[in-house]
Coordinates of C-alpha atoms in Angstrom, one line a residue:
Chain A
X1 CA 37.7 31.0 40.1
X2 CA 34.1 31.6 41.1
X3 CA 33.3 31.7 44.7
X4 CA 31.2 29.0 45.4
X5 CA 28.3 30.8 48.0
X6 CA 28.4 33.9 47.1
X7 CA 24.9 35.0 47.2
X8 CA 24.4 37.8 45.2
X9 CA 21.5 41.0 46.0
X10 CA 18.7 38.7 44.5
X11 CA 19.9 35.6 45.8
X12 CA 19.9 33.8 42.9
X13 CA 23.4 34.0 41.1
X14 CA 25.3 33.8 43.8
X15 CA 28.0 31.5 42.3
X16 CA 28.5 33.2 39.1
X17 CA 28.9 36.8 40.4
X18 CA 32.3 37.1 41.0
X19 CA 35.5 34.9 39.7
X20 CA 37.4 34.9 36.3
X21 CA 36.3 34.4 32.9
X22 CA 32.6 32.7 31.9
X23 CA 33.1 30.6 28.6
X24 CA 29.7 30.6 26.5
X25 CA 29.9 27.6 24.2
X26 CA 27.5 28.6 21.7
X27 CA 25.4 27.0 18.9
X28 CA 22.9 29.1 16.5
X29 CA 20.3 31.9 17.0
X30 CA 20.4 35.3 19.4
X31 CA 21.0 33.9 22.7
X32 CA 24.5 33.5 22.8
X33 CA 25.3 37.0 22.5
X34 CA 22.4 37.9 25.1
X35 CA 24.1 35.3 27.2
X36 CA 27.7 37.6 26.7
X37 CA 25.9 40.6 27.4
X38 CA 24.1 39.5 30.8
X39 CA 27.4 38.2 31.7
X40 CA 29.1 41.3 31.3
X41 CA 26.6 42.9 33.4
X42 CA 27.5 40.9 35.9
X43 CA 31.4 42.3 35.7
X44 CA 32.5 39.0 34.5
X45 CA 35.0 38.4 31.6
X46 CA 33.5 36.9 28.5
X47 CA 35.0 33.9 26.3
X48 CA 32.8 32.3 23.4
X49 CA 33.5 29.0 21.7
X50 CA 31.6 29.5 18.3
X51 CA 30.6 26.0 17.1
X52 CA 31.6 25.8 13.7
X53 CA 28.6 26.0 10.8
X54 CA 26.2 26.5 14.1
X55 CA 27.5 30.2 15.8
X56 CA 26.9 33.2 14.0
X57 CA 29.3 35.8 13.4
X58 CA 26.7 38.6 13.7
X59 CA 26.2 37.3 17.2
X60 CA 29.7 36.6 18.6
X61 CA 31.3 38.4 16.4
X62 CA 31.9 41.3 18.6
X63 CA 33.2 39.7 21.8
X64 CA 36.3 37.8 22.3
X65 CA 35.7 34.5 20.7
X66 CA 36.8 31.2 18.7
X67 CA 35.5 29.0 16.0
X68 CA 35.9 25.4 16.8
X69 CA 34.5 22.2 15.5
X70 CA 32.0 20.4 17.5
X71 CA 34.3 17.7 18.3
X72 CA 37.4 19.1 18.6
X73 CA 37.0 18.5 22.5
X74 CA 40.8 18.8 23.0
X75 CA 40.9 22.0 21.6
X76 CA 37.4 23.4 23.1
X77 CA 38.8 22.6 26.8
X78 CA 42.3 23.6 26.4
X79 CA 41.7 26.6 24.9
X80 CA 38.7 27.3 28.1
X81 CA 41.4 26.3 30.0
X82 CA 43.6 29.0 28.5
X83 CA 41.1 32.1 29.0
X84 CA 40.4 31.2 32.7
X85 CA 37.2 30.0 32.6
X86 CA 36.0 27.7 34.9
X87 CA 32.2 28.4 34.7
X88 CA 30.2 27.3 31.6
X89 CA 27.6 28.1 29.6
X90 CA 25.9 26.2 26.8
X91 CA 23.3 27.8 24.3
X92 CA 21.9 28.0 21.3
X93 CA 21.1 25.2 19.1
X94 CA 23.1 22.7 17.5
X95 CA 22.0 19.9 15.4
X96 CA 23.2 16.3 16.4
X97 CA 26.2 15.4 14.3
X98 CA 26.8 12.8 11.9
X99 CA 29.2 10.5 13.1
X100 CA 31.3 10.7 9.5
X101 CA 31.3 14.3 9.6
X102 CA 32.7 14.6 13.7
X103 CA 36.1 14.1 13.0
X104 CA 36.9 13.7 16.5
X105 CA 40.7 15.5 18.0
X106 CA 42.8 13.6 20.3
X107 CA 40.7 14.5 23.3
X108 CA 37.2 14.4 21.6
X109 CA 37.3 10.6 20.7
X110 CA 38.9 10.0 24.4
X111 CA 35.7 12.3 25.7
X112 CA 33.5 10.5 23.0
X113 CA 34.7 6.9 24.4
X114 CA 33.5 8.3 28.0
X115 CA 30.2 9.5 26.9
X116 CA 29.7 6.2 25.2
X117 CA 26.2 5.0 24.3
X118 CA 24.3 8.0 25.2
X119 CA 25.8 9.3 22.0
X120 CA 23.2 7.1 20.7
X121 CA 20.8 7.7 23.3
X122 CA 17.9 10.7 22.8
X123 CA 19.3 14.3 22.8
X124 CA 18.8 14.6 26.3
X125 CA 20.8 11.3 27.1
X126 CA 23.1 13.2 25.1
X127 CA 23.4 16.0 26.6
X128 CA 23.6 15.4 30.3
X129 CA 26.5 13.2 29.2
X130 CA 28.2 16.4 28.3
X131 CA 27.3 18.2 31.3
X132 CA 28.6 15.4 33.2
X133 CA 31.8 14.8 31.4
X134 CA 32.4 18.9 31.6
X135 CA 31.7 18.4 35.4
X136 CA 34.4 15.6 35.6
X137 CA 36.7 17.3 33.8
X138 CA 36.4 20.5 36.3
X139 CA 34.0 22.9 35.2
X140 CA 30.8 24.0 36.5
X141 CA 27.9 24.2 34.1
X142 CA 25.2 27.2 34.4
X143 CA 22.4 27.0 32.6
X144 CA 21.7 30.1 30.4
X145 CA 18.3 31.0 32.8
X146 CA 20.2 31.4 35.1
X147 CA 21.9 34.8 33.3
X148 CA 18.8 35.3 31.0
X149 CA 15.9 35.8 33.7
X150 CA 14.0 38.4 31.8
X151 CA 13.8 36.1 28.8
X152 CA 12.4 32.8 30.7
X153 CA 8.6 32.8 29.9
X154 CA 6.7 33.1 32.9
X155 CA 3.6 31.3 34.1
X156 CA 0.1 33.6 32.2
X157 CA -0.8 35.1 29.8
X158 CA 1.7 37.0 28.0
X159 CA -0.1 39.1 25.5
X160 CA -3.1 40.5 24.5
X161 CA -5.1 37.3 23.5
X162 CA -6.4 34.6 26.0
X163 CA -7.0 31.1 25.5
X164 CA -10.9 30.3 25.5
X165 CA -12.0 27.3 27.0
X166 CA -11.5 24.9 23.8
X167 CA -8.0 26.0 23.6
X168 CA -7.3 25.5 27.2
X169 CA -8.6 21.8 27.0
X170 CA -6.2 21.5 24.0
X171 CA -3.4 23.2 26.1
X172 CA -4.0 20.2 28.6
X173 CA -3.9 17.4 26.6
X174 CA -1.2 18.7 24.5
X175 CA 0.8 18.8 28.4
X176 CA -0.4 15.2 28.9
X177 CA 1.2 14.4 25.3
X178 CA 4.3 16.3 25.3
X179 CA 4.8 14.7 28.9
X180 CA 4.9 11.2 27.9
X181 CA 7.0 11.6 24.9
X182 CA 9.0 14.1 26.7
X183 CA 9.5 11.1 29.8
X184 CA 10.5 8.7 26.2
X185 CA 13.3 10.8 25.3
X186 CA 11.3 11.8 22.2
X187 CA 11.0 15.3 21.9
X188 CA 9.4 18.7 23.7
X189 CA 6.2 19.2 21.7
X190 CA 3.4 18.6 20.0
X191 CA 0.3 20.4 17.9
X192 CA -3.4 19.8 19.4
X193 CA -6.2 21.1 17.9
X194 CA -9.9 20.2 19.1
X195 CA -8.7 17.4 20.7
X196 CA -7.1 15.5 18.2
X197 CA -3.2 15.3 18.2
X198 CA -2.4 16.7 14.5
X199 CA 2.1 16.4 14.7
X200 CA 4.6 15.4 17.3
X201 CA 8.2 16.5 17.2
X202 CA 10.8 13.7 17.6
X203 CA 13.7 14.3 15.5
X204 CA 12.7 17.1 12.9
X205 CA 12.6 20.2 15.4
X206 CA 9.8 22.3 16.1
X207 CA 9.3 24.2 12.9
X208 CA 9.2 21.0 10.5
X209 CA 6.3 20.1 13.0
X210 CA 4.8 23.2 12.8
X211 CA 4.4 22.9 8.9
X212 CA 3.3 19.3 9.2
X213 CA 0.6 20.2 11.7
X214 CA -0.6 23.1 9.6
X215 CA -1.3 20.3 6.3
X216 CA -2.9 17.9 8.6
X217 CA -5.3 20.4 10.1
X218 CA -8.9 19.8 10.2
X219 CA -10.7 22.8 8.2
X220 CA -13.8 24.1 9.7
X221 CA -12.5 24.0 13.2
X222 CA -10.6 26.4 15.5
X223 CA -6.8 26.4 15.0
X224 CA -4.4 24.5 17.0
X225 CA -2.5 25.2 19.4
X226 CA 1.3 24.3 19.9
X227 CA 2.3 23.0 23.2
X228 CA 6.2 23.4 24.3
X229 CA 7.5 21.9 27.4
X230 CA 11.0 20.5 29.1
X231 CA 11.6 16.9 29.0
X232 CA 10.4 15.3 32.8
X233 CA 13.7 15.3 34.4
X234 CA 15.6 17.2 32.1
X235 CA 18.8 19.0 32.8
X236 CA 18.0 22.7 32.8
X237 CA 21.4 23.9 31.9
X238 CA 21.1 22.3 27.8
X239 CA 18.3 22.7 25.4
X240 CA 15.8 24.4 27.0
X241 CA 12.3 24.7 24.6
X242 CA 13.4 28.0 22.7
X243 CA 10.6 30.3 21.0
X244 CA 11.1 33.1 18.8
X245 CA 9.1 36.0 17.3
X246 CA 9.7 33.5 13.9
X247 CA 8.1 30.6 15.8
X248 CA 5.2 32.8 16.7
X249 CA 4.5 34.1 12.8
X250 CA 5.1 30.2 11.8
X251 CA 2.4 29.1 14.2
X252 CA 0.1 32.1 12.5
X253 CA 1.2 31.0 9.2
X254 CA -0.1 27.4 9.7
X255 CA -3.3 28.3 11.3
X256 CA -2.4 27.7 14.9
X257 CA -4.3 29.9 17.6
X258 CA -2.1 30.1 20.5
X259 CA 1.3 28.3 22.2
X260 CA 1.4 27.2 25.4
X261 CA 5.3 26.8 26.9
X262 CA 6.3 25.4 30.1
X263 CA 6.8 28.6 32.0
X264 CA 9.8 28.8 33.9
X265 CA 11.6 26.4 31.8
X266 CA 11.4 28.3 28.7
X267 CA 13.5 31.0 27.0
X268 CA 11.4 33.5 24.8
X269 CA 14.4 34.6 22.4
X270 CA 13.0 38.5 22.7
X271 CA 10.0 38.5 24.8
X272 CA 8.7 41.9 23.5
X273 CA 9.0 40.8 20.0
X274 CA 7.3 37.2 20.8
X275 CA 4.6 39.3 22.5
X276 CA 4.3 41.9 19.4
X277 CA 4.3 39.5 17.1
X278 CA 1.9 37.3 18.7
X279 CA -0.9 40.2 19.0
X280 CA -0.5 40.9 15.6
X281 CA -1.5 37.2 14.6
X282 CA -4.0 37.0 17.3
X283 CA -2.3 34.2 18.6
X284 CA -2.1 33.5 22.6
X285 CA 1.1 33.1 24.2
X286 CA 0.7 31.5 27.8
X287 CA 3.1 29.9 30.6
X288 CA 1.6 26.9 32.1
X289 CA 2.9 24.7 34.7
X290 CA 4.2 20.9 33.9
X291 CA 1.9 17.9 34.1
X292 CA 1.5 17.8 38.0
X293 CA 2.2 21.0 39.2
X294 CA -0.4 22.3 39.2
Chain B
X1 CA -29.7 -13.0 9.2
X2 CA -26.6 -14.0 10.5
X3 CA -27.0 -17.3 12.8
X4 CA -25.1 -16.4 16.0
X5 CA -23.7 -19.1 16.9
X6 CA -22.7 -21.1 14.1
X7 CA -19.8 -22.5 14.5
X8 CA -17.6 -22.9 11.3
X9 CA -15.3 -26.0 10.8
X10 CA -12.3 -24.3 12.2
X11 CA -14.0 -22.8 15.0
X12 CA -13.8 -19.2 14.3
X13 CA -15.8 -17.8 11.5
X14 CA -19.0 -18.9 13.3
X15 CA -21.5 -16.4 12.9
X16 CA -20.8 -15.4 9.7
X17 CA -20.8 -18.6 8.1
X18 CA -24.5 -18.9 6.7
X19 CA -27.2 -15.9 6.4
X20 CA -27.7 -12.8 4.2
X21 CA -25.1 -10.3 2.5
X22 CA -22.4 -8.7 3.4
X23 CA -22.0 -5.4 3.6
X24 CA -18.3 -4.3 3.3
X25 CA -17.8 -0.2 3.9
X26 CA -15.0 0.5 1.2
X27 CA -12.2 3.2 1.7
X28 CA -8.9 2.8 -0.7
X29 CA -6.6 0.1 -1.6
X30 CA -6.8 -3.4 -2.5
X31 CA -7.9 -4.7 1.1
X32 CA -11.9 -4.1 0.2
X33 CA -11.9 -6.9 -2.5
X34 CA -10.1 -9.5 -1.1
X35 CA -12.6 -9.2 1.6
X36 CA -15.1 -9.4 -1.1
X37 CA -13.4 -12.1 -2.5
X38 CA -13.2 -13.9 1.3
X39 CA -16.8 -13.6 1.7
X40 CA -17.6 -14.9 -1.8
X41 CA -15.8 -17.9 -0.9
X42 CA -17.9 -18.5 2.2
X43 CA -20.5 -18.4 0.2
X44 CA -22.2 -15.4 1.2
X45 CA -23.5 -12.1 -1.0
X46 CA -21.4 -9.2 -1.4
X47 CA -22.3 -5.3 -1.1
X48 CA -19.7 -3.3 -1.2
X49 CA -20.7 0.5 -0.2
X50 CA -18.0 3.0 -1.9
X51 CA -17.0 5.8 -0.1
X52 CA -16.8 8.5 -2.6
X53 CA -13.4 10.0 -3.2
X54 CA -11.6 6.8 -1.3
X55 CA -12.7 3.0 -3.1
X56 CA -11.0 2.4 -5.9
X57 CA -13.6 1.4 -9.0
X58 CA -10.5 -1.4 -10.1
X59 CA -10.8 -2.5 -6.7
X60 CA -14.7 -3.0 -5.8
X61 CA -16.2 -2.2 -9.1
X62 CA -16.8 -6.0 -10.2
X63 CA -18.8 -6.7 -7.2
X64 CA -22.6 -5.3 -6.4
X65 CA -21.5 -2.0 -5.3
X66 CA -22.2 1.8 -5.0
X67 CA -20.5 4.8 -4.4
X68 CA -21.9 6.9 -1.1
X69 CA -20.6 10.1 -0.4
X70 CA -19.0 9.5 3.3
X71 CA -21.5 11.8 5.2
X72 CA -24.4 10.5 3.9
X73 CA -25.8 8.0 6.6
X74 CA -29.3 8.0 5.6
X75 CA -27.9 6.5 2.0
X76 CA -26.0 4.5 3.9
X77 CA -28.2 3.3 6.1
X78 CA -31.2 2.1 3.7
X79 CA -28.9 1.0 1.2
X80 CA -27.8 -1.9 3.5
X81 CA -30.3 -2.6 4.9
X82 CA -32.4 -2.9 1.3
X83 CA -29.7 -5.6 0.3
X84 CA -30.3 -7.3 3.6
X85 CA -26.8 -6.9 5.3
X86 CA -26.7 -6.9 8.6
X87 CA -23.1 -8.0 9.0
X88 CA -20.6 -5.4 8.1
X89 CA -17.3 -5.0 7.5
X90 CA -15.3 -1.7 7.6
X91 CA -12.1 -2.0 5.8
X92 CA -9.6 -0.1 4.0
X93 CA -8.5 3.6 4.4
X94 CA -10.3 6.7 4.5
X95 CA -9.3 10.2 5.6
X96 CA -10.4 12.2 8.6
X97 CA -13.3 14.3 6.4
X98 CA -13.1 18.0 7.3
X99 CA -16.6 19.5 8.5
X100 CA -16.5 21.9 5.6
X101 CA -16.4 18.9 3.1
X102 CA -18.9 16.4 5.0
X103 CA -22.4 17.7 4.5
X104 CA -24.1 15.2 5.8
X105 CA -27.7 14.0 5.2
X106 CA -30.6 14.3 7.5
X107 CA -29.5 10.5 9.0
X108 CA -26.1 11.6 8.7
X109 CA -26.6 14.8 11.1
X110 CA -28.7 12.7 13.6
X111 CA -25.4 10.0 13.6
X112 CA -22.5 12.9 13.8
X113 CA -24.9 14.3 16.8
X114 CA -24.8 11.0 18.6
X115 CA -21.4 10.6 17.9
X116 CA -20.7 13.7 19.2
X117 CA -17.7 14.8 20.7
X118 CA -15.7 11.5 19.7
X119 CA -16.1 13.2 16.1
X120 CA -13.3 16.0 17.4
X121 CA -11.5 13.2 19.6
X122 CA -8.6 11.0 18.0
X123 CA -9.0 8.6 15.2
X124 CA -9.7 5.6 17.4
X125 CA -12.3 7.5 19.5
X126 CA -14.2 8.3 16.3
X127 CA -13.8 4.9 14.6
X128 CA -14.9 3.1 18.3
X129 CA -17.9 5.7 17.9
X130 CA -19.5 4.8 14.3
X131 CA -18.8 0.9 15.2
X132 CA -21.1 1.7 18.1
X133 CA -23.4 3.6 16.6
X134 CA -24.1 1.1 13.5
X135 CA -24.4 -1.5 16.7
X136 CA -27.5 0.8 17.7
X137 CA -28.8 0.7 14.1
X138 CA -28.7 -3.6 14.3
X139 CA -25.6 -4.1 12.5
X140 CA -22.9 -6.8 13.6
X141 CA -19.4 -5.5 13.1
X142 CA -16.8 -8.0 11.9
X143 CA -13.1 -7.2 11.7
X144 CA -11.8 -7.5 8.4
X145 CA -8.9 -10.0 9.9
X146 CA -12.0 -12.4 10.8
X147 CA -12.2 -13.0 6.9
X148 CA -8.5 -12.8 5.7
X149 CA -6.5 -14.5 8.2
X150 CA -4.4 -15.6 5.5
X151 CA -3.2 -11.7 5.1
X152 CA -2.9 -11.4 9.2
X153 CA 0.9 -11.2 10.0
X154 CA 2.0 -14.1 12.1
X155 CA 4.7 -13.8 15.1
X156 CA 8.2 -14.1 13.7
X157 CA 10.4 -13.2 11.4
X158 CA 8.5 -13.5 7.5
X159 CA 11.4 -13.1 5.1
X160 CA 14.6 -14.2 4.4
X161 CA 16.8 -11.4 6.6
X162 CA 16.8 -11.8 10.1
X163 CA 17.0 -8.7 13.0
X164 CA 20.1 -8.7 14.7
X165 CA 20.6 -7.7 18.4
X166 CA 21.2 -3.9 18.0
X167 CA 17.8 -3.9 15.7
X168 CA 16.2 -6.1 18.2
X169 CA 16.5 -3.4 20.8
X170 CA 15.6 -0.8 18.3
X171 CA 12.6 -2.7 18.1
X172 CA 11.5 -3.2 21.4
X173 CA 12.1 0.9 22.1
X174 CA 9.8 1.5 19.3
X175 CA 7.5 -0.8 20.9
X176 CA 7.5 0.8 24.0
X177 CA 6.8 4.4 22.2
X178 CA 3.8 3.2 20.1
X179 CA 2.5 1.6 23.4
X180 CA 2.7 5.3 24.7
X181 CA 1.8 7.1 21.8
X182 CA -0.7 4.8 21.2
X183 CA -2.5 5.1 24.5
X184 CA -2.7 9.0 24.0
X185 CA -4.8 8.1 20.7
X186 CA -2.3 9.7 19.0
X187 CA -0.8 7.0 16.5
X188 CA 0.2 3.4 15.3
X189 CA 3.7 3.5 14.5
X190 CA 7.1 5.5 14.8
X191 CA 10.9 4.8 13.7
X192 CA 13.4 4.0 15.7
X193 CA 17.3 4.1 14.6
X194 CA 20.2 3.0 17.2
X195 CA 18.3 4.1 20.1
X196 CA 17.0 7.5 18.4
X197 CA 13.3 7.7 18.0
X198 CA 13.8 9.7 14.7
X199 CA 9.6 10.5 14.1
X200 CA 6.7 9.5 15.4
X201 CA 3.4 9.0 13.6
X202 CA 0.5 11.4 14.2
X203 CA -2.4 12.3 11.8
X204 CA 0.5 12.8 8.8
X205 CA 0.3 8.5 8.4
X206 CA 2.9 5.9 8.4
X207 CA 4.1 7.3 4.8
X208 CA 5.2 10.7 5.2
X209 CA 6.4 9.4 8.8
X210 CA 8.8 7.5 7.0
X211 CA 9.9 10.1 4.6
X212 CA 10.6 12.3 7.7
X213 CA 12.2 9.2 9.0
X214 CA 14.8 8.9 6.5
X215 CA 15.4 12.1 6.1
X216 CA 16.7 12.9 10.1
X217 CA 18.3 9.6 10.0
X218 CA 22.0 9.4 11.4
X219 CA 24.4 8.9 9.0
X220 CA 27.3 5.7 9.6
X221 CA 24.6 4.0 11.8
X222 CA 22.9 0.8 11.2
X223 CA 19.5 2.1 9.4
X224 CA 16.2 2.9 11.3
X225 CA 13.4 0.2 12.4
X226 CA 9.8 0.9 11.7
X227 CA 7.2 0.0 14.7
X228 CA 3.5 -0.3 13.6
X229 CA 1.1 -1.7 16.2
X230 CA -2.6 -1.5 17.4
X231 CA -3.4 1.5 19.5
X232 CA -3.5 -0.6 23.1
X233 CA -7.3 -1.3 23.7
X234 CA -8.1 -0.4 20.0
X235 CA -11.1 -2.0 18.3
X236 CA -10.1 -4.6 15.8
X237 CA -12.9 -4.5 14.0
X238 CA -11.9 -0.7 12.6
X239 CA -8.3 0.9 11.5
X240 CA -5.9 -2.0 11.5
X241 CA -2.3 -1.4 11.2
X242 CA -1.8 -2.1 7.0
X243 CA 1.7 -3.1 5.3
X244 CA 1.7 -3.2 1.9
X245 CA 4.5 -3.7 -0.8
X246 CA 4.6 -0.2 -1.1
X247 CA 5.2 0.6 2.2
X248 CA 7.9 -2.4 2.5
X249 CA 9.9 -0.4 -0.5
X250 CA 9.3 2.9 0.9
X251 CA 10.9 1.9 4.0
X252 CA 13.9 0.5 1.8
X253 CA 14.2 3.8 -0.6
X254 CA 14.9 5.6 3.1
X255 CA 17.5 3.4 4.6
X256 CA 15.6 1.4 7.0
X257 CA 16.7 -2.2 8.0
X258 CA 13.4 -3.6 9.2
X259 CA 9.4 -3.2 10.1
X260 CA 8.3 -4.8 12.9
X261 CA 4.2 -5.4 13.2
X262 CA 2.2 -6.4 16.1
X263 CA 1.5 -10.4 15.2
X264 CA -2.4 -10.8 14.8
X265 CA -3.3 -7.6 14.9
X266 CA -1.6 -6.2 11.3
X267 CA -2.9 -6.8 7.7
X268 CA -0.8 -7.6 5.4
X269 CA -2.1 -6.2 1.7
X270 CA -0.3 -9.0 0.3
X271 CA 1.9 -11.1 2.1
X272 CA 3.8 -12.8 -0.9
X273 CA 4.9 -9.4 -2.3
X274 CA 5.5 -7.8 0.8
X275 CA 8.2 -10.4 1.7
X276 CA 9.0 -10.7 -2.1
X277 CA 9.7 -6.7 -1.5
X278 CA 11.6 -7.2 1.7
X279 CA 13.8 -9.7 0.1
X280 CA 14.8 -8.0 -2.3
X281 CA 15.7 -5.0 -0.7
X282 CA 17.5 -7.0 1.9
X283 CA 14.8 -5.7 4.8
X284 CA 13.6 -7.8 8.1
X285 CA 10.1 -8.4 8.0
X286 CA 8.6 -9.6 12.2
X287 CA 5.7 -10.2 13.7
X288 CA 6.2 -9.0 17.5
X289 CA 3.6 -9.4 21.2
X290 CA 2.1 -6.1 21.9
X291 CA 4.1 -4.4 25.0
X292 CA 3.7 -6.8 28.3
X293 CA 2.8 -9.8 25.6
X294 CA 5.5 -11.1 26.2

């Protein structure tokens, strides 16, 4: 079990430092495994639960792990249950399922029932419907900043390039934007460039707006620049805004100038690469504060 | 000149009963001549200026007419004012130019100066602009609604199909989105399915929203609802919300169950077909209040 108030040297991770095993229930992309690694750091035991069609063996393959469906809840918490672990993580991306492909177990259409409309709601209704029904069925949920400090974007300018005052009015009202969908349950971003508010992302995911916003761009004008920010409210420990050294060379492919992501509230996939990658394109990379804080 | 004043037998087409021609400002589609055609019928002259690359010759090309390349406001300019319009109607669509394409004329760079930053703003700042500046220049702006009422969606439902609760509420989330989006300046519509805002219209336009639409739709869900209203405090004389036929089976080839259109404030390109269209494909057609309407 994890001692509750155990502050660790830094103060921060004071809950997850000691106890049993940490089960990483992981989607798509790097950070599951960077998840596993920072956990092992910690001396903790490791278990993953691969999502099936959404983990990647070249990411868990190498620590102890399992393939399960998405909605085989019964098996997914018995076999948590089984490997000791009481403390959760949940990363990586996962697109929402189709309700003819979920095949619920046992268990999943009971947890399904209890989660109830906000399957239908917006992916963060979702989601903190899952955190909750975790909670209620006795685990506690971290979220992976928590393990993954060095990769949550911080507030500044990251690398080499700065944004110029046109870019930094863009920057704001792409913030204003991506707050009021964000508060709608919509989505986490948006493309702005000289004002004028080229894509935002509802359903489709960041890079389908990315391509959209590079067709609608107005020629003879300074690129845009995509703005990535939590959802008001949102639950920090699911679906954080994500960005990746392929994000950056996307934005550079469609003529963007600079991303602005909400710092503290954002994981950079590998910050050195994201950096690299974005002084090669000339692109900004900066960490702003939500609408409000500052 | 127009008579201000006038006041026509059923009290609203006043002023623009009796006086000279007409000037209509042509983009695409069909709307252009059946405002020509509306006019005509009041008994007033027609001049229909062309923008190049957007009016459609099988559209304007039987009335007085002349093509003008978008940017050039001098041509513009004289040209109306040599047929003796001083009532004009913008109406159909254009595109956003890009500065590379626009070269203006010597009038032309004098109007994009005092247009100014609006020019880089959203659609509705820059459409709000050039109805302001062709005030300046003595020009009375009519809404293309004035003259085809006929084509102005009514409250209610227009076909045969009816919405049922769960599309009702799908319906009045999308409502509440456009009245977001709409006060950023950043759109007209989006598409709403079971409670999932599946895309939301930005400079892309209502058709390759709904592409998008259809293609994150959920599967073994009642289909998506598409929202189209006026941006709230939008000028009515400029950028009206359009439904056409073809947007009426678009909407059916990708699995929606409905549009809903702000009543009053939406042309219809041809209200027969379009419910003919919705009919057939088994789609609700409604006329809803603007948010806080009702």
């Amino acid at each position: 079990m994890a001692v509750a108030g155990v502050t660790s040297p830094d103060g921060k991770l004071g809950p997850i430092l000691s106890g049993d095993c940490v089960g990483i229930l992981a989607g798509g992309g790097p950070l599951p495994g960077q998840v596993a690694q920072a956990v092992a750091a910690l001396g903790r035991r490791v278990f993953i639960v691969g999502f099936q069609d959404f983990a990647e063996p070249a990411v868990i393959g190498s620590w102890p792990h399992r393939y399960v469906r998405l909605a085989a809840a019964g098996e997914i918490l018995s076999c948590l249950r089984a490997e000791g672990c009481r403390d959760l993580v949940l990363i990586g991306p996962v697109r929402r399922p189709s309700f003819s492909d979920l095949r619920p177990d046992a268990a999943g259409a009971r947890i399904m029932a209890r989660i109830g409309r906000a399957l239908f709601s917006g992916d963060d209704g979702l989601l903190a419907a899952i955190v909750r029904v975790l909670g209620e069925e006795g685990f506690a949920i971290h979220g992976a900043h928590e393990f993954l400090s060095a990769s949550v974007g911080r507030r500044g300018v990251l690398g080499r390039v700065r944004p110029d005052a046109g870019a930094q009015a863009d920057i704001d009202r792409g913030r204003t934007v991506v707050d009021a969908i964000g508060r709608l349950d919509i989505g986490q971003g948006c493309v702005v460039q000289d004002g004028l508010v080229l894509a935002v992302e509802a359903m489709e995911g960041t890079d389908r707006m990315l391509l959209r916003a590079g067709e609608c761009r107005q020629p003879g004008r300074p690129g845009g620049v995509l703005v990535k920010m939590l959802k008001p409210g949102q639950d920090r420990r699911a679906d954080l805004p994500t960005i990746g050294p392929d994000t950056v060379r996307r934005a550079a492919q469609v003529g963007l100038r600079g991303i602005a992501f909400q710092a503290g509230a954002t994981l950079l996939t590998d910050p050195d690469l994201c950096i690299a990658a974005a002084d090669a394109a000339g692109l900004f990379l900066v960490g702003i504060d939500a609408e409000g804080e500052n």
